[in-house]
Short mmCIF file of C-alpha atoms in Angstrom, two decimals:
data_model
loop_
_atom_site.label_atom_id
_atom_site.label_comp_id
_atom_site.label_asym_id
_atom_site.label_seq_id
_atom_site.Cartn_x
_atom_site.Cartn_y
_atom_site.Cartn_z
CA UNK A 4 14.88 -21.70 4.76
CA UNK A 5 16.28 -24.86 3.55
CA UNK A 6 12.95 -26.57 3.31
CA UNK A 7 11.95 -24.16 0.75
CA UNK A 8 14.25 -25.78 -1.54
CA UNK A 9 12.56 -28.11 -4.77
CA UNK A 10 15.82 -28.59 -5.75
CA UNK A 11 16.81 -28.35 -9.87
CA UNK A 12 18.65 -31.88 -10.04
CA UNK A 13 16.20 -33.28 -12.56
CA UNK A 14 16.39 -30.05 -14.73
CA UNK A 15 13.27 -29.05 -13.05
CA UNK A 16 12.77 -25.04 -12.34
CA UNK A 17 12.63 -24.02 -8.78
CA UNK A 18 9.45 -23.43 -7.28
CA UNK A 19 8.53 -23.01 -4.10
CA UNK A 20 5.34 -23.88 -4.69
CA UNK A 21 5.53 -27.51 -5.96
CA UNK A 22 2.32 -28.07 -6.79
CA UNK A 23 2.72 -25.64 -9.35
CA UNK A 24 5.13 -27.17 -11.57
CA UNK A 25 4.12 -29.05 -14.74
CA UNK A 26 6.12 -31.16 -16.98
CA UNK A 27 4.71 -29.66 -20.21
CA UNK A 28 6.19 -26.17 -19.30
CA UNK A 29 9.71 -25.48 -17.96
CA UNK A 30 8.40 -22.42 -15.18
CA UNK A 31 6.24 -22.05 -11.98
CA UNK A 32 2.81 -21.70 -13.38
CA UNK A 33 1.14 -20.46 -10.00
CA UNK A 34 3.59 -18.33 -8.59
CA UNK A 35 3.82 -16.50 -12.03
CA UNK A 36 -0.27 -15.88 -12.06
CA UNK A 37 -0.40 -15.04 -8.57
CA UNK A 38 2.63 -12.53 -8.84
CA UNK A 39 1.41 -11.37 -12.50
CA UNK A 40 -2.04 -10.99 -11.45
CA UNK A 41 -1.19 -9.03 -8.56
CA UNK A 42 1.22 -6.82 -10.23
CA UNK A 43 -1.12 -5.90 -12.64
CA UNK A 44 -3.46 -4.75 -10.06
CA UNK A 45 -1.01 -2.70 -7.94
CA UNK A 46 0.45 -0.66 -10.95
CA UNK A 47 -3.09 0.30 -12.38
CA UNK A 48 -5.15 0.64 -8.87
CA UNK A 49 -2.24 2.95 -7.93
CA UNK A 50 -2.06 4.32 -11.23
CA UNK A 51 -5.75 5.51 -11.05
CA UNK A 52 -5.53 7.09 -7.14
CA UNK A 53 -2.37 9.44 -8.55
CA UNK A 54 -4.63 10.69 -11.21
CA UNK A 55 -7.42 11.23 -8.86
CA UNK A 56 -6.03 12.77 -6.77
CA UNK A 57 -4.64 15.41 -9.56
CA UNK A 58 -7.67 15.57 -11.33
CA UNK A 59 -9.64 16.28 -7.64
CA UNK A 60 -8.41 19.72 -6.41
CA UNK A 61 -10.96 19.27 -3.61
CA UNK A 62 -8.79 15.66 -2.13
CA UNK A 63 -5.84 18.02 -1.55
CA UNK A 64 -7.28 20.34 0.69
CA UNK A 65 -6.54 17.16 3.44
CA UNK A 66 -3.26 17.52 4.88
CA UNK A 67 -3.34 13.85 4.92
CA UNK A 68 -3.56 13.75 1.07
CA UNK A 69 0.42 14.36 0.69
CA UNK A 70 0.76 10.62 3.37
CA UNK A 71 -2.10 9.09 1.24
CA UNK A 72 -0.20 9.96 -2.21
CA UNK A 73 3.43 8.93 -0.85
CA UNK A 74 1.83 5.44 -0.21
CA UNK A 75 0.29 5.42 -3.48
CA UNK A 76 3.96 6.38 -5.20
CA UNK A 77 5.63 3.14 -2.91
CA UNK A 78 2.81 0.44 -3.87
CA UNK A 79 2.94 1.80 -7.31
CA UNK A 80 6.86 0.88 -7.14
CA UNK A 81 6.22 -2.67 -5.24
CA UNK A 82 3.78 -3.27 -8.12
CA UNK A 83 6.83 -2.61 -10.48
CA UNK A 84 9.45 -4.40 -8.78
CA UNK A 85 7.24 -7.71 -8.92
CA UNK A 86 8.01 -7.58 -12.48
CA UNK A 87 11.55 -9.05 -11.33
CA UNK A 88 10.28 -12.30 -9.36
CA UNK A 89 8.16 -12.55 -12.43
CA UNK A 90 11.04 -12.85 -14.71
CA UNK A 91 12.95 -14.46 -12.47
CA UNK A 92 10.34 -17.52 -12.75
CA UNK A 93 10.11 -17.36 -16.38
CA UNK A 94 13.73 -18.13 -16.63
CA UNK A 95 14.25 -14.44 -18.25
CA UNK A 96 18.10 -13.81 -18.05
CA UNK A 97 19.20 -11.24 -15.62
CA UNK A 98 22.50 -9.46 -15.89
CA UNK A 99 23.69 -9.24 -12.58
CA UNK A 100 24.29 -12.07 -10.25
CA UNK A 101 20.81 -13.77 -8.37
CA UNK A 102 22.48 -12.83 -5.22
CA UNK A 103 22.49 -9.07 -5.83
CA UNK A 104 19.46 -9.30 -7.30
CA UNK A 105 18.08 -10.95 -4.47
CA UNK A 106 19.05 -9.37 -2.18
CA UNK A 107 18.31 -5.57 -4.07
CA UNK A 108 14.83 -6.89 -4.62
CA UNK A 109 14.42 -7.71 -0.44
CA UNK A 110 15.87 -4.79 -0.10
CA UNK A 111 13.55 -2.19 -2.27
CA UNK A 112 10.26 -3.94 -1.35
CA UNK A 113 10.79 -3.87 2.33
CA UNK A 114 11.85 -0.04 2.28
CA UNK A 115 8.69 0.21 0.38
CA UNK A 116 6.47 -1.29 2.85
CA UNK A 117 8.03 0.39 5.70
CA UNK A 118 6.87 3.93 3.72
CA UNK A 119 3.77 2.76 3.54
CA UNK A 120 3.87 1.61 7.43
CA UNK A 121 5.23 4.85 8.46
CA UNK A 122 2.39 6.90 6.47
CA UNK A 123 -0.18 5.06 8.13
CA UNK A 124 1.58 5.99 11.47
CA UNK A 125 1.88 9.91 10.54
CA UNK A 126 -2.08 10.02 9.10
CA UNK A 127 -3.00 8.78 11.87
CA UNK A 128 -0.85 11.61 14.28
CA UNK A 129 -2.31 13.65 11.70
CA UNK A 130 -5.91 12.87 12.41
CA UNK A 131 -5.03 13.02 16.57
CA UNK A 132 -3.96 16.56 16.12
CA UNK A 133 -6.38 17.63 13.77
CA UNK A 134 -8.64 16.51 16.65
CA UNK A 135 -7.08 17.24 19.87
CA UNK A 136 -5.91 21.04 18.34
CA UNK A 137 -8.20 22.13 15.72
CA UNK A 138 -7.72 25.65 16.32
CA UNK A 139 -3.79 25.64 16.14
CA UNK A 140 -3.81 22.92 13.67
CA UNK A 141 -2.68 24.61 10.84
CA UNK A 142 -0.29 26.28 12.40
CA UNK A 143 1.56 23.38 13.46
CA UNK A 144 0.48 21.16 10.52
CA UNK A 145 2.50 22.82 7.38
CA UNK A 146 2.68 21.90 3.67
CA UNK A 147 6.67 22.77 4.50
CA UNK A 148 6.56 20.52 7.77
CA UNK A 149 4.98 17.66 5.79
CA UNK A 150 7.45 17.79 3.10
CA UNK A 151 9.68 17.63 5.71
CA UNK A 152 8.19 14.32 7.22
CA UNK A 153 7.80 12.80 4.25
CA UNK A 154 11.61 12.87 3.05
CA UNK A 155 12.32 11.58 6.73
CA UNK A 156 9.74 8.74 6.28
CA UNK A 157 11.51 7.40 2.83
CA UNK A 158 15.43 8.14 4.67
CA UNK A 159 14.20 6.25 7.71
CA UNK A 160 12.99 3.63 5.94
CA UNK A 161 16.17 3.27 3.75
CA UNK A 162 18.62 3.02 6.75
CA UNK A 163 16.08 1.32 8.84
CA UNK A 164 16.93 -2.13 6.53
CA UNK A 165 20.41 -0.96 5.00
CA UNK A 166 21.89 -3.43 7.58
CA UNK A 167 20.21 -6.21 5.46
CA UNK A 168 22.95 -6.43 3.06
CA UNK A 169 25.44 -7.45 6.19
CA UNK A 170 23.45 -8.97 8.32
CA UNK A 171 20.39 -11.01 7.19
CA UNK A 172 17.21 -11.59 5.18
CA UNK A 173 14.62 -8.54 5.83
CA UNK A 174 11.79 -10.56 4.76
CA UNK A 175 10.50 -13.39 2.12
CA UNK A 176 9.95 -11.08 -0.73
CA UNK A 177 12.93 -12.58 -2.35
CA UNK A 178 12.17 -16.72 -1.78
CA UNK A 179 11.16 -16.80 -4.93
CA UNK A 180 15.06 -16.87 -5.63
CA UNK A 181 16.38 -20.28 -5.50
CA UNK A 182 20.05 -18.49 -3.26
CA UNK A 183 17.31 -16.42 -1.23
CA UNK A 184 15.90 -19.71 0.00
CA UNK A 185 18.72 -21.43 0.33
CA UNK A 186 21.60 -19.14 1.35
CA UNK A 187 20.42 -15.83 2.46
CA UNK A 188 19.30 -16.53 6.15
CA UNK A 189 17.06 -15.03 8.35
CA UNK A 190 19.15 -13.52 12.32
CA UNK A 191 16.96 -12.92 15.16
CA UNK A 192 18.94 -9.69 16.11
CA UNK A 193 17.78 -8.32 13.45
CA UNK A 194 14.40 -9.42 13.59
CA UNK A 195 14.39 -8.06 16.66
CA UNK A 196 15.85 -4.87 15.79
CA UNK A 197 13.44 -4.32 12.85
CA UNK A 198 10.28 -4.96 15.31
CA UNK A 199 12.01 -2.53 17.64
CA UNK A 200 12.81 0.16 14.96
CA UNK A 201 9.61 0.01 12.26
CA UNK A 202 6.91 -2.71 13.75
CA UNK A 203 6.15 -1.91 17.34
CA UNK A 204 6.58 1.68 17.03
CA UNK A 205 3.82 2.27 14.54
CA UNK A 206 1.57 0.08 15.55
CA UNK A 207 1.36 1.67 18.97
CA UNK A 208 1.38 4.77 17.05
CA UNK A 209 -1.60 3.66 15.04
CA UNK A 210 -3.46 1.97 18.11
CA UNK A 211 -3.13 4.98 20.38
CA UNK A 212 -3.94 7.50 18.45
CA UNK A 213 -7.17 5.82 17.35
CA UNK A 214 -8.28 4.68 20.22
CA UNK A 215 -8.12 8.33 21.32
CA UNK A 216 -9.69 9.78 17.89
CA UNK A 217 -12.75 7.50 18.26
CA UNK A 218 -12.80 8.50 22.11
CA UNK A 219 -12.94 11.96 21.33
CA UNK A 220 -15.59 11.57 18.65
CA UNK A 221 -17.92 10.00 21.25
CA UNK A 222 -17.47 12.68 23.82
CA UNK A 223 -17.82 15.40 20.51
CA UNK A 224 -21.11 13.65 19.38
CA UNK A 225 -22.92 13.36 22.78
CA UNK A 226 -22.14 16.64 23.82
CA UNK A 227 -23.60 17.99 19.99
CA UNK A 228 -26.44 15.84 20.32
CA UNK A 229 -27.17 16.88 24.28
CA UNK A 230 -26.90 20.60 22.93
CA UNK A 231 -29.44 19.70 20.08
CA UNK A 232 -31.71 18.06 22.23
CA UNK A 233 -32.00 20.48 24.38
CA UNK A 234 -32.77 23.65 21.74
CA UNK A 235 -34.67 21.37 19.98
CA UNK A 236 -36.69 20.62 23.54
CA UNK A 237 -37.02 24.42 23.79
CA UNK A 238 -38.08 25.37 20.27
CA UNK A 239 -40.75 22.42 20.42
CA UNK A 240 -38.89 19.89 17.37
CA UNK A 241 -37.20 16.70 18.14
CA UNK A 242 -33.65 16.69 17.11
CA UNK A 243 -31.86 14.09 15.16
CA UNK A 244 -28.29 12.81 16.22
CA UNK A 245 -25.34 14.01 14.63
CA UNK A 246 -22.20 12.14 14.06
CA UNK A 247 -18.87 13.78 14.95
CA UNK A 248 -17.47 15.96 11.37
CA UNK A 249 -14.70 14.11 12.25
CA UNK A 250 -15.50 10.65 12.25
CA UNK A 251 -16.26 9.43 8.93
CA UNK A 252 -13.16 10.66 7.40
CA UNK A 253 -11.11 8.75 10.45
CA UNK A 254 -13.03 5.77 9.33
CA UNK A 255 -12.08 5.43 6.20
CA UNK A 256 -8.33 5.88 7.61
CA UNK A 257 -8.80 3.29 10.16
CA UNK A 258 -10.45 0.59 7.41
CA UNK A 259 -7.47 1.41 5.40
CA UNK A 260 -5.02 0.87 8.66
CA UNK A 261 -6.70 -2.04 9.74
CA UNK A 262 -6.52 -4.00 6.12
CA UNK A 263 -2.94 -3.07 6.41
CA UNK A 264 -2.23 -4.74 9.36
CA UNK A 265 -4.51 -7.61 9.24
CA UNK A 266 -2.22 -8.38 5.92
CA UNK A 267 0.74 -8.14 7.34
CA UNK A 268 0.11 -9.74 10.10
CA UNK A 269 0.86 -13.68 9.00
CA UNK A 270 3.68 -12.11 7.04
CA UNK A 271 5.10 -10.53 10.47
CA UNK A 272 4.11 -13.72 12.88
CA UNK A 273 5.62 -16.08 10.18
CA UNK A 274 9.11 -13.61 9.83
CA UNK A 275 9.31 -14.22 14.04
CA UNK A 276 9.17 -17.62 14.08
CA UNK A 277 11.07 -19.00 11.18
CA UNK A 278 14.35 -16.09 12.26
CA UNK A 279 13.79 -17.67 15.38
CA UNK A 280 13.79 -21.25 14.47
CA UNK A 281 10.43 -21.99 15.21
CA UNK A 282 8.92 -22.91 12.45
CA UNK A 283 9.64 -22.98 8.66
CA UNK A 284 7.32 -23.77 5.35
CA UNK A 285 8.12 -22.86 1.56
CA UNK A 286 4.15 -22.61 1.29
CA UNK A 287 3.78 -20.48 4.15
CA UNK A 288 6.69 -18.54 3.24
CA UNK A 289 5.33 -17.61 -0.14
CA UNK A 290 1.46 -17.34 0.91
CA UNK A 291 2.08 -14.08 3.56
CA UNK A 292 4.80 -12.71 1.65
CA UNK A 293 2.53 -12.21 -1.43
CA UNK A 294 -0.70 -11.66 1.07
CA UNK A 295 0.88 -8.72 2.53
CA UNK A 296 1.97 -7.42 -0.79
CA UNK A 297 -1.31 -7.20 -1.83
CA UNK A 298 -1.93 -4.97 0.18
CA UNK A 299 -1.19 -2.72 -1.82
CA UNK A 300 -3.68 -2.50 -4.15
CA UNK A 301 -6.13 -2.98 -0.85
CA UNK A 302 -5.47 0.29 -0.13
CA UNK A 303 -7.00 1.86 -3.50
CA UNK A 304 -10.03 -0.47 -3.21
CA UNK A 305 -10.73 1.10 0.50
CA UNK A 306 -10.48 4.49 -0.70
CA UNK A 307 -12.24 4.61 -3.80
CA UNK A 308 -15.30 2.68 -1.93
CA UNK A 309 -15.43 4.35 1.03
CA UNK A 310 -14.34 8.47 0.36
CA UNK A 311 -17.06 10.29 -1.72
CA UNK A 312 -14.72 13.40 -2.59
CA UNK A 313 -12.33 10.65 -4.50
CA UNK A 314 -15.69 9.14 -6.00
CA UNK A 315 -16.32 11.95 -7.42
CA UNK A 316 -12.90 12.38 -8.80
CA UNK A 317 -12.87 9.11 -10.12
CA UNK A 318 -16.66 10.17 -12.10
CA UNK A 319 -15.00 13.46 -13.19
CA UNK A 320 -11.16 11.37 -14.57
CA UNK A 321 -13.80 8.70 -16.12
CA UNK A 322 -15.63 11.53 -17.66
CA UNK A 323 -12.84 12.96 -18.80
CA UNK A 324 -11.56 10.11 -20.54
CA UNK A 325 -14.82 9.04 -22.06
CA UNK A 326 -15.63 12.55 -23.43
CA UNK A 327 -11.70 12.67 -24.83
CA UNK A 328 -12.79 9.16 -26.65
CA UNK A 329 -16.19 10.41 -27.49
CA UNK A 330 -14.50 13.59 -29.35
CA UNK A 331 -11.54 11.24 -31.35
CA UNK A 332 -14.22 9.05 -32.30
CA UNK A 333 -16.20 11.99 -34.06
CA UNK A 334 -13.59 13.21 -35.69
CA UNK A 335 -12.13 10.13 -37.05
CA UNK A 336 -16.00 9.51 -38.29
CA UNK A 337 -16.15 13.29 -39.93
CA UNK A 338 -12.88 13.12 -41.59
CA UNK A 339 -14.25 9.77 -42.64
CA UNK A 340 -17.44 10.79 -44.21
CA UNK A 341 -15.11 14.13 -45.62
CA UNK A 342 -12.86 11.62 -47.07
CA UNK A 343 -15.80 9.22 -48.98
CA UNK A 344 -17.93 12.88 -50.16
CA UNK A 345 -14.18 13.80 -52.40
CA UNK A 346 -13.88 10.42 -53.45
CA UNK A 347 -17.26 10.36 -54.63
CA UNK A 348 -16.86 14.13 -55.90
CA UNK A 349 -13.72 12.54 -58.03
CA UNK A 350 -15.70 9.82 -59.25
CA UNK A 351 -18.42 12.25 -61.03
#
């Protein structure tokens, strides 16, 4: 990515976006709010879900709660490893060399993403079973077996880009190093064996198993509403349609899956073509690397609009805080008042 480069001859800082540089200050004013900004609404969106979800017994009786909660833990850690690239452009000395830490901070955030790529890919086998197998569903769906597939999702996705060190640039999370840009190149094997290994994989995952959820649903809701029509026919009341159980809770998985991808989609179609040596832009480059990072605070957005048991966890944490603030408010105020009736009683 040698176009990337705003090079630091005239003392100036690197930036990759160079529109964002001004003489008055010596750092990249956007790229630190748009990093900042985001950070700040990863780590507390996240922050929020994993107390939800402890302070709402009711969210964990959804085997899919223990995928859902491992992708809040990994966006809750992208939002804290921004606070590197955020130092990084304020010029904040780092100990170790920008290499390593360039190359560590590719590193992390793509193992990261891949967790939360791989979570989407076992909710939504999750979901296909729960639907295709209801009966023997929680025999073969576990709290042990999930445990299990959990641990193998994070190992997975640590070996998956281990090779990164060796071989070449995982993705553009690092540009906003002046050696990732420059020196740390991008190898079409390896592109090619990270599509093969993490992309394609769950995305077929993701698109079959939908496609066959929402298929079932159909088939589930015509025959219910066929079978209500017809005692309702008999018992002289017209019956209303029903939507499949199922279908509203695969909905809000599927909004959250498709936000995912539609993110990380420039971020993927731009990693093809510059490892390929298609096409190359330091704007570009920064723009879907930080789009599909926002993703993850997308994800908490999605949920908290669109599930009603996690609404009413969030009502219940909110309450819970307020009434915790209400009480430490009236007894700061009635120690108060005690305090002002003894100095008064001292006074007479």
């Amino acid at each position: 990515m040698n176009s990337s480069l705003v090079g630091n001859q005239s003392g100036r800082p690197f930036c990759l976006l160079a529109i964002s540089y001004l003489e008055t200050i010596n750092f990249c004013l956007l790229e630190v709010v748009i990093i900042v900004f985001l950070m700040v609404l990863i780590i507390s969106g996240n922050i929020i879900v994993i107390f939800v979800f402890h302070c709402a017994p009711l969210l964990n009786h959804h085997t899919t709660s223990y995928f859902i909660q491992t992708m809040a833990y990994a966006d809750l850690l992208v939002g804290v490893s921004c606070l590197v690239p955020s130092l990084s452009l304020l010029h904040y000395p780092i100990v170790l060399s920008e290499s390593l830490v360039c190359q560590i901070f590719g590193y992390v955030v793509s193992v990261l993403k891949s967790v939360s790529m791989a979570s989407l890919a076992c909710i939504s086998i999750d979901r296909y079973i729960a639907i295709t197998k209801p009966l023997t569903y929680n025999t073969l769906v576990t709290p042990w077996r999930l445990r299990i597939c959990i641990l193998t999702i994070w190992l997975y996705s640590c070996l998956v880009f281990l090779p990164s060190f060796h071989w070449g640039k995982p993705g553009y999370h690092g540009d906003v190093f002046q050696w990732c840009a420059s020196s740390w190149d991008t190898d079409p094997y390896f592109t090619l064996f990270i599509v093969v290994m993490l992309y394609a994989p769950a995305a077929f995952i993701v698109c079959f198993t939908y496609f066959n959820i929402f298929r079932i649903c159909q088939q589930h809701t015509k025959e219910i509403n066929e079978r209500r029509v017809r005692f309702s026919s008999q018992d002289g009341e017209a019956g209303e349609a029903q939507p499949c159980p199922d279908k509203r809770y695969a909905m809000v998985l599927f909004r959250i899956t498709s936000v995912f991808y539609i993110l990380w989609l420039p971020y993927i179609i731009y990693f093809l073509l510059e490892s390929s040596n298609v096409y190359s832009n330091r704007v570009a480059s920064f723009l879907t690397t930080w789009l599909a990072i926002s993703n993850s605070f997308c994800n908490c957005v999605i949920y908290s609009l669109s599930n009603s048991v996690f609404q009413k966890g969030l009502k219940r944490l909110s309450g819970a805080i307020c009434a915790s603030c209400a009480r430490q408010r009236v007894a700061k105020d009635s120690s108060t008042s005690r305090s002002k009736r003894s100095s008064n009683g001292c006074h007479v």
